[in-house]
């Protein structure tokens, strides 16, 4: 009999986030079965997926810059003060 895995177990095996597994299921890249309201992936389907699937390369993200931004009195952060919030420095 074929062994079945949960979404979380499959994510651990593939070293991806469980939401990635759910996306693969939704896009029909990976086959799953609903059992008592829960999704299960068979061992055979997982093996087939691992042999045939090639992940897309990651896109390069824009570098983080160290630009500082100054606040003005028109910023929403300052408008919140009127709603009972204060801008006091938090002591650590």
Short mmCIF file of C-alpha atoms in Angstrom, two decimals:
data_model
loop_
_atom_site.label_atom_id
_atom_site.label_comp_id
_atom_site.label_asym_id
_atom_site.label_seq_id
_atom_site.Cartn_x
_atom_site.Cartn_y
_atom_site.Cartn_z
CA UNK A 1 0.00 0.00 0.00
CA UNK A 2 1.18 3.48 -0.88
CA UNK A 3 2.22 5.81 1.94
CA UNK A 4 0.62 9.26 2.10
CA UNK A 5 2.10 12.53 3.35
CA UNK A 6 0.50 15.68 4.68
CA UNK A 7 1.23 19.08 3.15
CA UNK A 8 3.62 19.86 6.04
CA UNK A 9 5.46 16.55 5.69
CA UNK A 10 5.79 17.08 1.94
CA UNK A 11 7.13 20.59 2.54
CA UNK A 12 9.77 19.22 4.92
CA UNK A 13 10.83 16.59 2.39
CA UNK A 14 11.11 19.14 -0.43
CA UNK A 15 12.56 21.84 1.85
CA UNK A 16 9.96 24.43 0.86
CA UNK A 17 7.19 26.29 2.66
CA UNK A 18 3.82 24.50 3.04
CA UNK A 19 2.19 27.31 1.05
CA UNK A 20 4.49 26.40 -1.84
CA UNK A 21 3.14 22.84 -1.72
CA UNK A 22 -0.42 24.17 -1.72
CA UNK A 23 0.43 26.34 -4.73
CA UNK A 24 1.87 23.30 -6.55
CA UNK A 25 -1.36 21.43 -5.81
CA UNK A 26 -3.51 24.32 -7.03
CA UNK A 27 -1.45 24.65 -10.23
CA UNK A 28 -1.67 20.84 -10.73
CA UNK A 29 2.12 20.51 -10.63
CA UNK A 30 1.71 18.05 -7.78
CA UNK A 31 -1.16 15.60 -7.36
CA UNK A 32 -2.99 15.42 -4.06
CA UNK A 33 -6.02 13.69 -2.59
CA UNK A 34 -8.59 14.98 -0.12
CA UNK A 35 -9.06 12.55 2.75
CA UNK A 36 -11.55 13.53 5.45
CA UNK A 37 -11.14 17.19 4.51
CA UNK A 38 -7.33 17.09 4.60
CA UNK A 39 -4.96 17.03 1.62
CA UNK A 40 -2.65 14.04 1.28
CA UNK A 41 0.11 13.41 -1.26
CA UNK A 42 0.99 9.84 -2.15
CA UNK A 43 4.58 8.70 -2.00
CA UNK A 44 4.44 7.68 -5.66
CA UNK A 45 3.12 11.09 -6.74
CA UNK A 46 5.82 12.80 -4.69
CA UNK A 47 8.54 10.66 -6.30
CA UNK A 48 7.20 11.45 -9.75
CA UNK A 49 7.08 15.15 -8.91
CA UNK A 50 10.67 15.12 -7.61
CA UNK A 51 11.95 13.41 -10.78
CA UNK A 52 10.11 15.62 -13.26
CA UNK A 53 9.95 19.02 -11.62
CA UNK A 54 12.54 21.70 -12.21
CA UNK A 55 12.20 24.82 -10.13
CA UNK A 56 12.29 28.20 -11.78
CA UNK A 57 15.35 30.31 -11.00
CA UNK A 58 14.97 32.94 -8.33
CA UNK A 59 14.71 36.49 -9.50
CA UNK A 60 17.19 38.98 -8.14
CA UNK A 61 15.68 41.46 -5.75
CA UNK A 62 16.50 45.12 -5.77
CA UNK A 63 19.22 46.03 -3.27
CA UNK A 64 18.19 47.66 -0.03
CA UNK A 65 19.35 51.24 0.15
CA UNK A 66 20.25 53.14 3.28
CA UNK A 67 18.25 56.20 2.39
CA UNK A 68 16.69 57.97 5.32
CA UNK A 69 13.30 59.55 4.99
CA UNK A 70 12.18 62.52 6.99
CA UNK A 71 8.65 62.85 8.28
CA UNK A 72 6.52 65.91 7.81
CA UNK A 73 3.48 67.06 9.70
CA UNK A 74 1.31 65.81 6.84
CA UNK A 75 2.44 62.20 7.30
CA UNK A 76 -0.16 59.77 8.59
CA UNK A 77 2.10 58.91 11.54
CA UNK A 78 1.74 62.43 12.88
CA UNK A 79 -1.99 62.49 12.21
CA UNK A 80 -2.33 59.40 14.42
CA UNK A 81 -1.24 61.46 17.44
CA UNK A 82 -4.61 63.18 17.38
CA UNK A 83 -6.21 59.77 17.79
CA UNK A 84 -4.55 59.18 21.15
CA UNK A 85 -1.14 57.88 20.10
CA UNK A 86 2.06 59.60 21.12
CA UNK A 87 5.47 59.84 19.50
CA UNK A 88 7.51 59.35 22.70
CA UNK A 89 10.80 57.51 22.36
CA UNK A 90 10.64 53.92 23.57
CA UNK A 91 13.25 53.22 26.23
CA UNK A 92 14.93 49.84 25.99
#
